[in-house]
Amino acid sequence: MRILTALQLALALSCLIQLTGCAVNPVTGNRNFTLMSEADEMREGRQAAIEISKAYNTYGGLPALQNYVNEIGQKLARKSHRPQLDYHFTVVDSPEVNAFALPGGHIYLTRGILAYLNSEAELAAVLGHEIGHVTARHSVQQYSAATAANVAAAVGGLVAGIFVPQLGGQLAQGVQSLLGITGSALLSGYGRSHELEADRLGAEYLARSGYDPQAMIKVISVLKNQELFDIEAAKQEGREPRRYHGIFATHPDNDTRLQEVVGEANRYVQPGKIDDRRAEFLHQTEGMIFGDAVSQGVVRGNTFQHKQMGFRLSFPSGWRIRNKPDEVVAVSPDGEAMVVLGPLGDQRGAPADLAQERFRPESPAEILSMTHNGLPVAVVTSIAQGERPFKAAVIYHEDKAYLVAGRGDSPAAFARYRDAISSTIESFRALTDAEKKSAKALEILTIKATNGLSYAGLAKESPLGINAESYLRLLNGQYPEGEPAAGQIIKIVK
Ligand SMILES: [Zn+2]
């Protein structure tokens, strides 16, 4: 679903290239060439917001949290260089870690990024940075640089990336390259100079609103740690690391220029005691969903289950599992084998017919029809020379078809993992009524740390899987080595 909307988004953004000559930049006072008029900027922002609303749902789990984020955002916006704009601040229902701004003042945060923040000041820093992009009109400048030809080329590449197990990673890359052209401005930042300017402006708005501008550096450090951890996890999972918004990617938190631009905001600091309002922030985010929503299917330990689709499947234990919008991918600990689970849409004929259509094996005899756990299944095994061997199954469940496919990077790797791949295929089964009832998303809760409590100890009880200890530290801003102090309020996931 997100793939089509990303495509629509890119096409919508390509329409933003409407140059209206020179205009005055609200932040610098300089005249920028290639800036669209403010009316055009507003209109394009509204159109892009419609596209965003197709790609992301508003997070509805905690209505008070939406109000809270909006209030903080409006407070900062009133102290910005463009206080007259009609700002909108929305928490979207995504486990991704991201924040982005559209032209004209539509600003979005994922619930994924909120999970890793630890105070209202850090939330304000993220919002202030995004407001900075709006007030300095970075998106307008960036969109002017994109061309329709680039978008067309990326779209061509994307359409080629249809879902077949051998191409699992290419699809993601197709989306990424698409975003890399027009959406990069939106989802991954604007390049170093604009990011630094947004940090500078954000720090100024923080100070003017009664927060410590150093929260900007703190939040960059928190999210940088998240990113460093994800690079490690991505290596283990054999995937590309997530590309976050540029504040985290383009400069380290100890960067001299960053220290300088944030330091400039000190002159705006309000007299009196500065409170980062940590307790209030933790209160507002208590009960927020962490990770996958139930509607996206949930991973618990090595099992994936999808309540609406009504099935579960167990991946080999110790494999890294990633629940993506269009598929679930599990990678062996050494990265040499993977299993992909994905929907194939409606049933057409028998499972063997779909398997034939999809894999076109040399002879129909290579397709074996059978029943697993009461479900009709067709299994294809390919160990042809010169190709990466794979074993795949088309499984019919209720009125839909699913694909479970495992492959090794080499014949030796495939031989080593063949049993694990077979067991995964055979574990696909319908959920029981009791399992459907008990399916629930993970939530952020807070506890008061007792003496001697450690993240390793908490990880043992955690549903977060093999990286639980790192996740708990990241969630509490204590990555990579911190431990809870006695009496400290910390976030856990239940
Ligand atoms: Zn930015």
Coordinates of C-alpha atoms and ligand atoms in Angstrom, one line a residue:
M1 CA 0.0 0.0 0.0
R2 CA 2.7 2.4 0.9
I3 CA 4.5 1.8 -2.4
L4 CA 1.7 3.1 -4.5
T5 CA 1.2 6.1 -2.3
A6 CA 4.9 6.9 -2.4
L7 CA 4.6 6.9 -6.1
Q8 CA 1.6 9.1 -6.0
L9 CA 3.4 11.3 -3.6
A10 CA 6.4 11.7 -5.9
L11 CA 4.1 12.5 -8.8
A12 CA 2.3 15.1 -6.7
L13 CA 5.6 16.6 -5.7
S14 CA 6.8 16.8 -9.2
C15 CA 3.9 19.1 -9.9
L16 CA 5.2 21.5 -7.3
I17 CA 7.8 22.7 -9.8
Q18 CA 6.2 26.0 -10.6
L19 CA 8.7 28.7 -10.6
T20 CA 7.6 32.2 -10.1
G21 CA 10.9 34.1 -10.2
C22 CA 12.3 35.9 -7.2
A23 CA 10.7 36.0 -3.7
V24 CA 12.0 37.2 -0.4
N25 CA 13.1 34.4 2.0
P26 CA 11.3 35.0 5.3
V27 CA 14.3 33.9 7.4
T28 CA 17.2 35.5 5.7
G29 CA 15.4 38.5 4.1
N30 CA 17.4 37.7 0.9
R31 CA 15.8 37.3 -2.4
N32 CA 15.9 33.7 -3.6
F33 CA 15.6 32.8 -7.2
T34 CA 13.2 29.9 -8.0
L35 CA 10.8 30.5 -5.0
M36 CA 7.1 30.0 -5.6
S37 CA 4.7 32.5 -4.3
E38 CA 3.3 32.0 -0.8
A39 CA -0.1 31.3 -2.2
D40 CA 1.3 28.6 -4.4
E41 CA 3.3 27.2 -1.5
M42 CA 0.1 26.9 0.6
R43 CA -1.8 25.3 -2.2
E44 CA 1.0 22.8 -2.9
G45 CA 1.3 22.1 0.8
R46 CA -2.4 21.3 1.0
Q47 CA -2.2 19.0 -2.0
A48 CA 0.8 17.1 -0.7
A49 CA -1.0 16.8 2.7
I50 CA -3.8 14.9 0.9
E51 CA -1.2 12.5 -0.5
I52 CA 0.4 12.1 2.9
S53 CA -3.0 11.2 4.3
K54 CA -3.3 8.4 1.9
A55 CA 0.2 7.1 2.8
Y56 CA -0.2 7.5 6.6
N57 CA -3.1 7.2 9.0
T58 CA -3.3 9.7 11.8
Y59 CA -2.5 7.9 15.1
G60 CA -5.9 7.6 16.8
G61 CA -4.8 5.6 19.8
L62 CA -4.3 8.5 22.2
P63 CA -6.4 11.6 21.1
A64 CA -4.9 13.6 24.0
L65 CA -1.5 13.0 22.6
Q66 CA -2.5 14.6 19.3
N67 CA -3.7 17.7 21.2
Y68 CA -0.5 17.8 23.2
V69 CA 1.8 17.6 20.2
N70 CA -0.3 20.2 18.4
E71 CA -0.2 22.6 21.4
I72 CA 3.6 22.4 21.7
G73 CA 3.9 22.9 17.9
Q74 CA 1.6 25.9 17.9
K75 CA 3.5 27.4 20.8
L76 CA 6.8 27.2 18.9
A77 CA 5.2 28.3 15.6
R78 CA 4.0 31.5 17.2
K79 CA 7.6 32.3 18.1
S80 CA 8.8 31.5 14.6
H81 CA 9.7 33.8 11.6
R82 CA 6.3 32.9 10.0
P83 CA 3.8 33.0 12.8
Q84 CA 1.0 33.9 10.5
L85 CA 0.9 30.5 8.7
D86 CA -1.8 27.9 9.4
Y87 CA 0.3 25.2 11.0
H88 CA -0.9 21.6 11.4
F89 CA 0.9 19.1 13.6
T90 CA 0.0 15.4 13.3
V91 CA 1.2 12.2 14.9
V92 CA 1.0 9.5 12.2
D93 CA 0.4 5.8 12.9
S94 CA 3.8 4.5 11.8
P95 CA 6.5 2.6 13.7
E96 CA 9.1 4.3 11.5
V97 CA 11.3 6.9 13.1
N98 CA 10.6 10.1 11.2
A99 CA 9.4 13.6 11.1
F100 CA 8.8 15.8 8.1
A101 CA 7.3 19.1 7.0
L102 CA 5.4 20.1 3.9
P103 CA 5.5 23.5 2.4
G104 CA 3.1 25.9 4.1
G105 CA 3.2 24.3 7.6
H106 CA 1.9 20.8 7.6
I107 CA 4.2 19.0 10.0
Y108 CA 4.2 15.2 10.8
L109 CA 5.8 13.0 13.4
T110 CA 5.5 9.3 13.5
R111 CA 4.6 7.6 16.8
G112 CA 7.9 5.7 16.1
I113 CA 9.9 8.8 16.7
L114 CA 7.9 9.8 19.8
A115 CA 8.8 6.5 21.4
Y116 CA 12.5 7.4 21.4
L117 CA 12.1 10.9 22.9
N118 CA 12.4 11.5 26.6
S119 CA 11.1 14.9 27.3
E120 CA 8.8 17.7 26.1
A121 CA 11.9 19.7 25.3
E122 CA 13.1 16.9 22.9
L123 CA 9.7 16.8 21.3
A124 CA 9.8 20.6 20.9
A125 CA 13.3 20.3 19.3
V126 CA 12.0 17.9 16.6
L127 CA 9.0 20.2 16.0
G128 CA 11.2 23.3 16.0
H129 CA 13.5 21.8 13.5
E130 CA 10.6 21.0 11.1
I131 CA 9.1 24.5 11.6
G132 CA 12.6 25.8 10.7
H133 CA 12.3 24.0 7.3
V134 CA 9.0 25.7 6.8
T135 CA 10.0 29.2 7.8
A136 CA 13.2 29.0 5.7
R137 CA 11.1 27.6 2.8
H138 CA 13.6 24.7 2.2
S139 CA 11.0 22.4 0.6
V140 CA 10.2 25.0 -2.0
Q141 CA 13.8 25.4 -2.9
Q142 CA 14.3 21.7 -2.9
Y143 CA 11.3 20.9 -5.1
S144 CA 12.5 23.4 -7.6
A145 CA 15.6 21.2 -8.1
A146 CA 13.8 18.0 -8.9
T147 CA 12.8 17.2 -12.4
A148 CA 10.0 15.2 -13.8
A149 CA 12.4 13.2 -15.9
N150 CA 14.0 11.9 -12.7
V151 CA 10.7 10.9 -11.3
A152 CA 9.8 9.1 -14.5
A153 CA 13.0 7.1 -14.4
A154 CA 12.5 6.1 -10.8
V155 CA 8.9 5.1 -11.5
G156 CA 10.1 2.8 -14.3
G157 CA 12.5 1.1 -11.9
L158 CA 9.8 0.7 -9.3
V159 CA 7.3 -1.0 -11.5
A160 CA 9.9 -3.6 -12.5
G161 CA 10.3 -4.5 -8.8
I162 CA 7.3 -6.8 -8.5
F163 CA 7.2 -9.2 -5.6
V164 CA 9.1 -12.4 -6.2
P165 CA 11.2 -13.9 -3.5
Q166 CA 14.5 -13.4 -5.3
L167 CA 13.8 -9.7 -5.6
G168 CA 12.7 -9.1 -2.1
G169 CA 15.3 -6.4 -1.5
Q170 CA 15.0 -4.7 -4.9
L171 CA 11.5 -3.6 -4.2
A172 CA 12.6 -1.7 -1.1
Q173 CA 15.5 -0.2 -3.1
G174 CA 13.1 0.9 -5.8
V175 CA 11.0 2.7 -3.2
Q176 CA 14.1 4.2 -1.7
S177 CA 15.5 5.5 -5.0
L178 CA 12.1 7.0 -5.7
L179 CA 12.1 8.8 -2.4
G180 CA 15.8 9.6 -3.0
I181 CA 14.8 11.9 -5.8
T182 CA 11.8 13.9 -4.9
G183 CA 10.8 12.5 -1.6
S184 CA 14.3 12.9 -0.1
A185 CA 13.5 16.4 0.8
L186 CA 10.4 15.2 2.6
L187 CA 11.5 12.0 4.3
S188 CA 15.2 12.1 4.5
G189 CA 16.3 15.6 4.9
Y190 CA 17.4 18.5 2.7
G191 CA 21.2 18.3 2.7
R192 CA 23.7 19.6 5.2
S193 CA 23.3 23.3 4.9
H194 CA 19.5 23.3 5.1
E195 CA 19.6 20.8 8.0
L196 CA 22.0 23.0 9.9
E197 CA 19.8 26.0 9.2
A198 CA 16.7 24.1 10.5
D199 CA 18.7 23.2 13.6
R200 CA 19.6 26.8 14.2
L201 CA 16.1 28.0 13.7
G202 CA 14.7 25.2 15.8
A203 CA 17.0 26.0 18.6
E204 CA 16.0 29.7 18.4
Y205 CA 12.3 28.7 18.6
L206 CA 13.0 26.4 21.5
A207 CA 14.7 29.2 23.5
R208 CA 12.0 31.7 22.6
S209 CA 9.3 29.2 23.8
G210 CA 11.0 28.6 27.2
Y211 CA 13.0 25.5 26.5
D212 CA 16.7 24.9 26.7
P213 CA 18.0 25.1 23.1
Q214 CA 20.5 22.4 24.0
A215 CA 17.5 20.0 23.7
M216 CA 18.3 20.2 19.9
I217 CA 21.7 18.6 20.5
K218 CA 20.2 16.1 22.9
V219 CA 17.5 14.9 20.5
I220 CA 20.1 14.6 17.7
S221 CA 22.2 12.4 19.9
V222 CA 19.2 10.2 20.9
L223 CA 18.2 9.7 17.3
K224 CA 21.8 9.3 16.2
N225 CA 22.1 6.4 18.6
Q226 CA 18.9 4.9 17.2
E227 CA 20.4 5.2 13.7
L228 CA 23.7 3.6 14.8
F229 CA 21.8 0.7 16.3
D230 CA 19.7 0.3 13.2
I231 CA 22.8 0.2 11.0
E232 CA 24.0 -2.8 13.1
A233 CA 20.6 -4.4 13.1
A234 CA 20.3 -3.9 9.3
K235 CA 23.6 -5.6 8.8
Q236 CA 22.4 -8.6 10.8
E237 CA 19.1 -8.6 8.9
G238 CA 20.7 -8.2 5.5
R239 CA 18.8 -5.0 4.7
E240 CA 19.5 -1.4 4.1
P241 CA 19.5 0.8 7.2
R242 CA 16.5 3.0 7.5
R243 CA 17.1 6.5 6.2
Y244 CA 15.9 9.0 8.7
H245 CA 15.3 12.6 8.3
G246 CA 18.5 14.5 7.8
I247 CA 18.9 16.0 11.3
F248 CA 20.3 12.6 12.3
A249 CA 22.1 11.6 9.2
T250 CA 23.9 14.6 8.1
H251 CA 25.9 15.6 11.2
P252 CA 27.2 14.0 14.4
D253 CA 25.9 15.4 17.7
N254 CA 29.4 16.6 18.6
D255 CA 29.8 18.5 15.3
T256 CA 31.3 21.9 15.9
R257 CA 29.0 23.7 13.5
L258 CA 26.0 22.2 15.2
Q259 CA 27.3 23.3 18.6
E260 CA 27.8 26.8 17.2
V261 CA 24.4 27.2 15.6
V262 CA 22.6 25.9 18.6
G263 CA 24.8 28.1 20.8
E264 CA 23.6 31.2 19.0
A265 CA 20.1 30.6 20.4
N266 CA 21.4 31.2 24.0
R267 CA 20.7 34.9 23.5
Y268 CA 17.0 34.1 23.2
V269 CA 16.8 32.0 26.4
Q270 CA 14.0 33.2 28.7
P271 CA 14.9 34.3 32.2
G272 CA 13.9 31.9 35.0
K273 CA 14.0 28.2 35.6
I274 CA 14.1 26.0 32.5
D275 CA 12.2 22.7 32.8
D276 CA 12.5 20.0 30.2
R277 CA 9.1 18.7 31.3
R278 CA 10.1 15.0 31.2
A279 CA 7.4 13.8 33.5
E280 CA 4.6 15.5 31.4
F281 CA 6.0 14.0 28.2
L282 CA 6.2 10.5 29.7
H283 CA 2.6 10.9 31.0
Q284 CA 1.3 11.9 27.6
T285 CA 3.0 9.0 25.7
E286 CA 2.1 6.3 28.3
G287 CA 0.0 3.7 26.5
M288 CA 1.2 4.6 23.0
I289 CA 1.6 1.7 20.6
F290 CA 5.2 0.7 20.0
G291 CA 6.2 -1.2 16.9
D292 CA 3.7 -2.8 14.6
A293 CA 0.0 -2.0 15.0
V294 CA -2.3 -5.1 15.2
S295 CA -3.6 -4.2 11.7
Q296 CA 0.0 -4.6 10.4
G297 CA 0.4 -8.0 11.9
V298 CA 2.6 -8.4 14.9
V299 CA 5.9 -10.2 15.7
R300 CA 6.3 -11.9 19.0
G301 CA 9.6 -13.8 19.5
N302 CA 10.0 -15.7 16.3
T303 CA 6.3 -15.8 15.4
F304 CA 4.4 -13.5 13.1
Q305 CA 0.7 -13.4 13.4
H306 CA -1.9 -11.4 11.6
K307 CA -5.3 -11.0 13.3
Q308 CA -7.3 -9.8 10.3
M309 CA -5.8 -12.2 7.9
G310 CA -6.2 -14.9 10.6
F311 CA -2.9 -16.8 10.4
R312 CA 0.4 -17.3 12.1
L313 CA 3.8 -18.5 11.1
S314 CA 7.0 -19.3 13.0
F315 CA 10.3 -18.3 11.6
P316 CA 13.5 -20.2 12.7
S317 CA 14.5 -19.1 16.2
G318 CA 17.4 -16.6 16.3
W319 CA 16.6 -15.2 12.9
R320 CA 16.1 -11.4 12.6
I321 CA 12.5 -10.7 11.6
R322 CA 11.3 -7.5 10.0
N323 CA 7.7 -6.7 9.4
K324 CA 7.5 -4.4 6.3
P325 CA 4.3 -3.0 4.8
D326 CA 4.3 -5.4 1.9
E327 CA 6.1 -8.5 3.3
V328 CA 7.7 -10.0 6.4
V329 CA 11.4 -10.9 6.0
A330 CA 13.5 -13.1 8.3
V331 CA 17.2 -13.4 7.9
S332 CA 19.5 -16.1 9.3
P333 CA 22.1 -15.0 11.9
D334 CA 24.9 -15.3 9.4
G335 CA 22.9 -13.4 6.8
E336 CA 23.2 -16.2 4.2
A337 CA 19.6 -17.3 4.1
M338 CA 16.3 -15.5 4.2
V339 CA 12.6 -16.3 4.3
V340 CA 10.0 -13.9 2.9
L341 CA 6.2 -14.1 3.7
G342 CA 3.9 -12.0 1.6
P343 CA 0.3 -11.9 0.3
L344 CA -0.4 -13.0 -3.3
G345 CA -3.9 -11.7 -3.4
D346 CA -6.9 -13.6 -4.6
Q347 CA -6.9 -17.4 -5.2
R348 CA -6.9 -18.4 -8.9
G349 CA -7.3 -22.1 -9.5
A350 CA -5.4 -24.5 -7.2
P351 CA -2.2 -23.4 -5.4
A352 CA -0.2 -25.4 -8.0
D353 CA -1.7 -23.2 -10.8
L354 CA -0.6 -20.0 -9.0
A355 CA 2.9 -21.6 -8.3
Q356 CA 3.2 -22.5 -12.0
E357 CA 2.2 -19.0 -13.1
R358 CA 4.6 -17.4 -10.7
F359 CA 7.7 -19.6 -10.9
R360 CA 7.4 -21.3 -14.3
P361 CA 9.4 -24.3 -13.3
E362 CA 10.9 -26.4 -16.2
S363 CA 8.3 -29.2 -15.6
P364 CA 5.1 -29.2 -13.7
A365 CA 6.4 -32.2 -11.8
E366 CA 8.6 -29.8 -9.8
I367 CA 5.5 -28.5 -8.1
L368 CA 4.3 -30.7 -5.3
S369 CA 0.7 -30.2 -4.0
M370 CA -0.1 -31.1 -0.4
T371 CA -1.9 -30.1 2.7
H372 CA -0.3 -28.4 5.7
N373 CA -2.3 -27.9 8.9
G374 CA -5.5 -28.4 6.8
L375 CA -4.5 -25.8 4.2
P376 CA -4.0 -26.5 0.5
V377 CA -0.3 -25.8 -0.4
A378 CA 1.9 -26.1 -3.5
V379 CA 5.7 -26.3 -3.0
V380 CA 8.3 -25.5 -5.5
T381 CA 12.0 -26.2 -5.0
S382 CA 14.7 -24.8 -7.3
I383 CA 18.3 -25.7 -7.0
A384 CA 19.2 -24.9 -10.6
Q385 CA 22.9 -24.3 -11.4
G386 CA 24.1 -20.7 -11.4
E387 CA 21.1 -19.4 -9.5
R388 CA 20.4 -18.9 -5.9
P389 CA 18.5 -22.0 -4.8
F390 CA 15.1 -21.5 -3.2
K391 CA 12.1 -23.3 -1.8
A392 CA 8.7 -21.6 -2.0
A393 CA 5.2 -22.4 -1.1
V394 CA 1.9 -21.0 -2.3
I395 CA -0.6 -21.4 0.6
Y396 CA -4.4 -21.0 0.4
H397 CA -6.0 -19.7 3.6
E398 CA -9.6 -18.5 3.8
D399 CA -10.1 -16.8 0.4
K400 CA -6.6 -15.5 -0.1
A401 CA -3.3 -16.8 -1.3
Y402 CA 0.1 -16.4 0.4
L403 CA 3.7 -17.0 -0.5
V404 CA 6.3 -18.3 1.9
A405 CA 9.7 -18.5 0.1
G406 CA 13.2 -19.2 1.5
R407 CA 16.5 -19.0 -0.3
G408 CA 20.2 -19.4 0.4
D409 CA 22.9 -17.1 -1.0
S410 CA 24.7 -20.2 -2.3
P411 CA 23.9 -23.9 -2.7
A412 CA 25.9 -24.6 0.5
A413 CA 23.9 -22.0 2.5
F414 CA 20.7 -23.4 1.1
A415 CA 21.6 -26.9 2.1
R416 CA 22.4 -25.7 5.6
Y417 CA 19.1 -23.9 6.0
R418 CA 16.8 -26.1 3.9
D419 CA 15.2 -27.7 6.9
A420 CA 14.7 -24.4 8.7
I421 CA 13.0 -23.1 5.5
S422 CA 10.8 -26.2 5.3
S423 CA 9.8 -25.9 8.9
T424 CA 8.8 -22.3 8.4
I425 CA 6.6 -23.1 5.5
E426 CA 5.0 -26.0 7.5
S427 CA 4.3 -23.7 10.5
F428 CA 1.8 -21.5 8.5
R429 CA -1.6 -22.2 10.1
A430 CA -4.9 -20.5 10.9
L431 CA -5.2 -18.6 14.2
T432 CA -7.5 -20.1 16.8
D433 CA -10.3 -18.0 18.1
A434 CA -8.4 -17.6 21.4
E435 CA -5.3 -16.4 19.6
K436 CA -7.3 -13.9 17.6
K437 CA -8.8 -12.5 20.8
S438 CA -5.4 -12.2 22.6
A439 CA -3.7 -10.4 19.6
K440 CA -2.6 -7.0 20.9
A441 CA 0.0 -4.4 20.0
L442 CA 2.8 -3.6 22.3
E443 CA 2.5 -0.4 24.4
I444 CA 4.9 2.0 26.0
L445 CA 4.5 1.9 29.8
T446 CA 6.5 3.5 32.6
I447 CA 7.8 2.0 35.8
K448 CA 9.9 3.3 38.7
A449 CA 13.3 1.6 38.7
T450 CA 14.1 -0.3 41.9
N451 CA 17.6 -0.6 43.2
G452 CA 19.7 -3.0 41.1
L453 CA 17.3 -3.1 38.1
S454 CA 19.2 -3.5 34.9
Y455 CA 18.2 -3.3 31.2
A456 CA 19.5 -6.9 30.8
G457 CA 17.2 -8.0 33.5
L458 CA 14.2 -6.1 32.0
A459 CA 15.1 -7.6 28.5
K460 CA 14.6 -11.1 29.8
E461 CA 10.9 -10.3 30.5
S462 CA 10.5 -8.2 27.4
P463 CA 8.5 -9.1 24.3
L464 CA 11.0 -7.2 22.1
G465 CA 13.0 -10.2 21.0
I466 CA 16.7 -10.6 20.8
N467 CA 17.6 -6.9 20.7
A468 CA 15.4 -6.1 23.7
E469 CA 18.2 -4.8 25.8
S470 CA 19.4 -2.3 23.2
Y471 CA 15.8 -1.2 22.5
L472 CA 15.1 -0.5 26.1
R473 CA 18.3 1.6 26.4
L474 CA 17.4 3.5 23.2
L475 CA 13.8 4.1 24.4
N476 CA 15.2 5.6 27.6
G477 CA 18.0 7.7 26.1
Q478 CA 20.6 5.5 27.7
Y479 CA 22.2 3.7 24.7
P480 CA 24.6 2.0 24.5
E481 CA 25.7 1.4 28.1
G482 CA 23.4 3.2 30.6
E483 CA 21.5 1.6 33.4
P484 CA 18.5 2.8 35.2
A485 CA 19.1 4.6 38.5
A486 CA 17.1 3.7 41.5
G487 CA 13.9 5.8 41.6
Q488 CA 14.2 6.8 37.9
I489 CA 11.0 6.6 35.9
I490 CA 11.8 4.5 32.8
K491 CA 9.9 3.3 29.8
I492 CA 9.3 -0.3 29.1
V493 CA 7.3 -2.1 26.4
K494 CA 4.5 -4.5 27.3
Ligands
ZN1 ZN 15.5 18.5 8.6

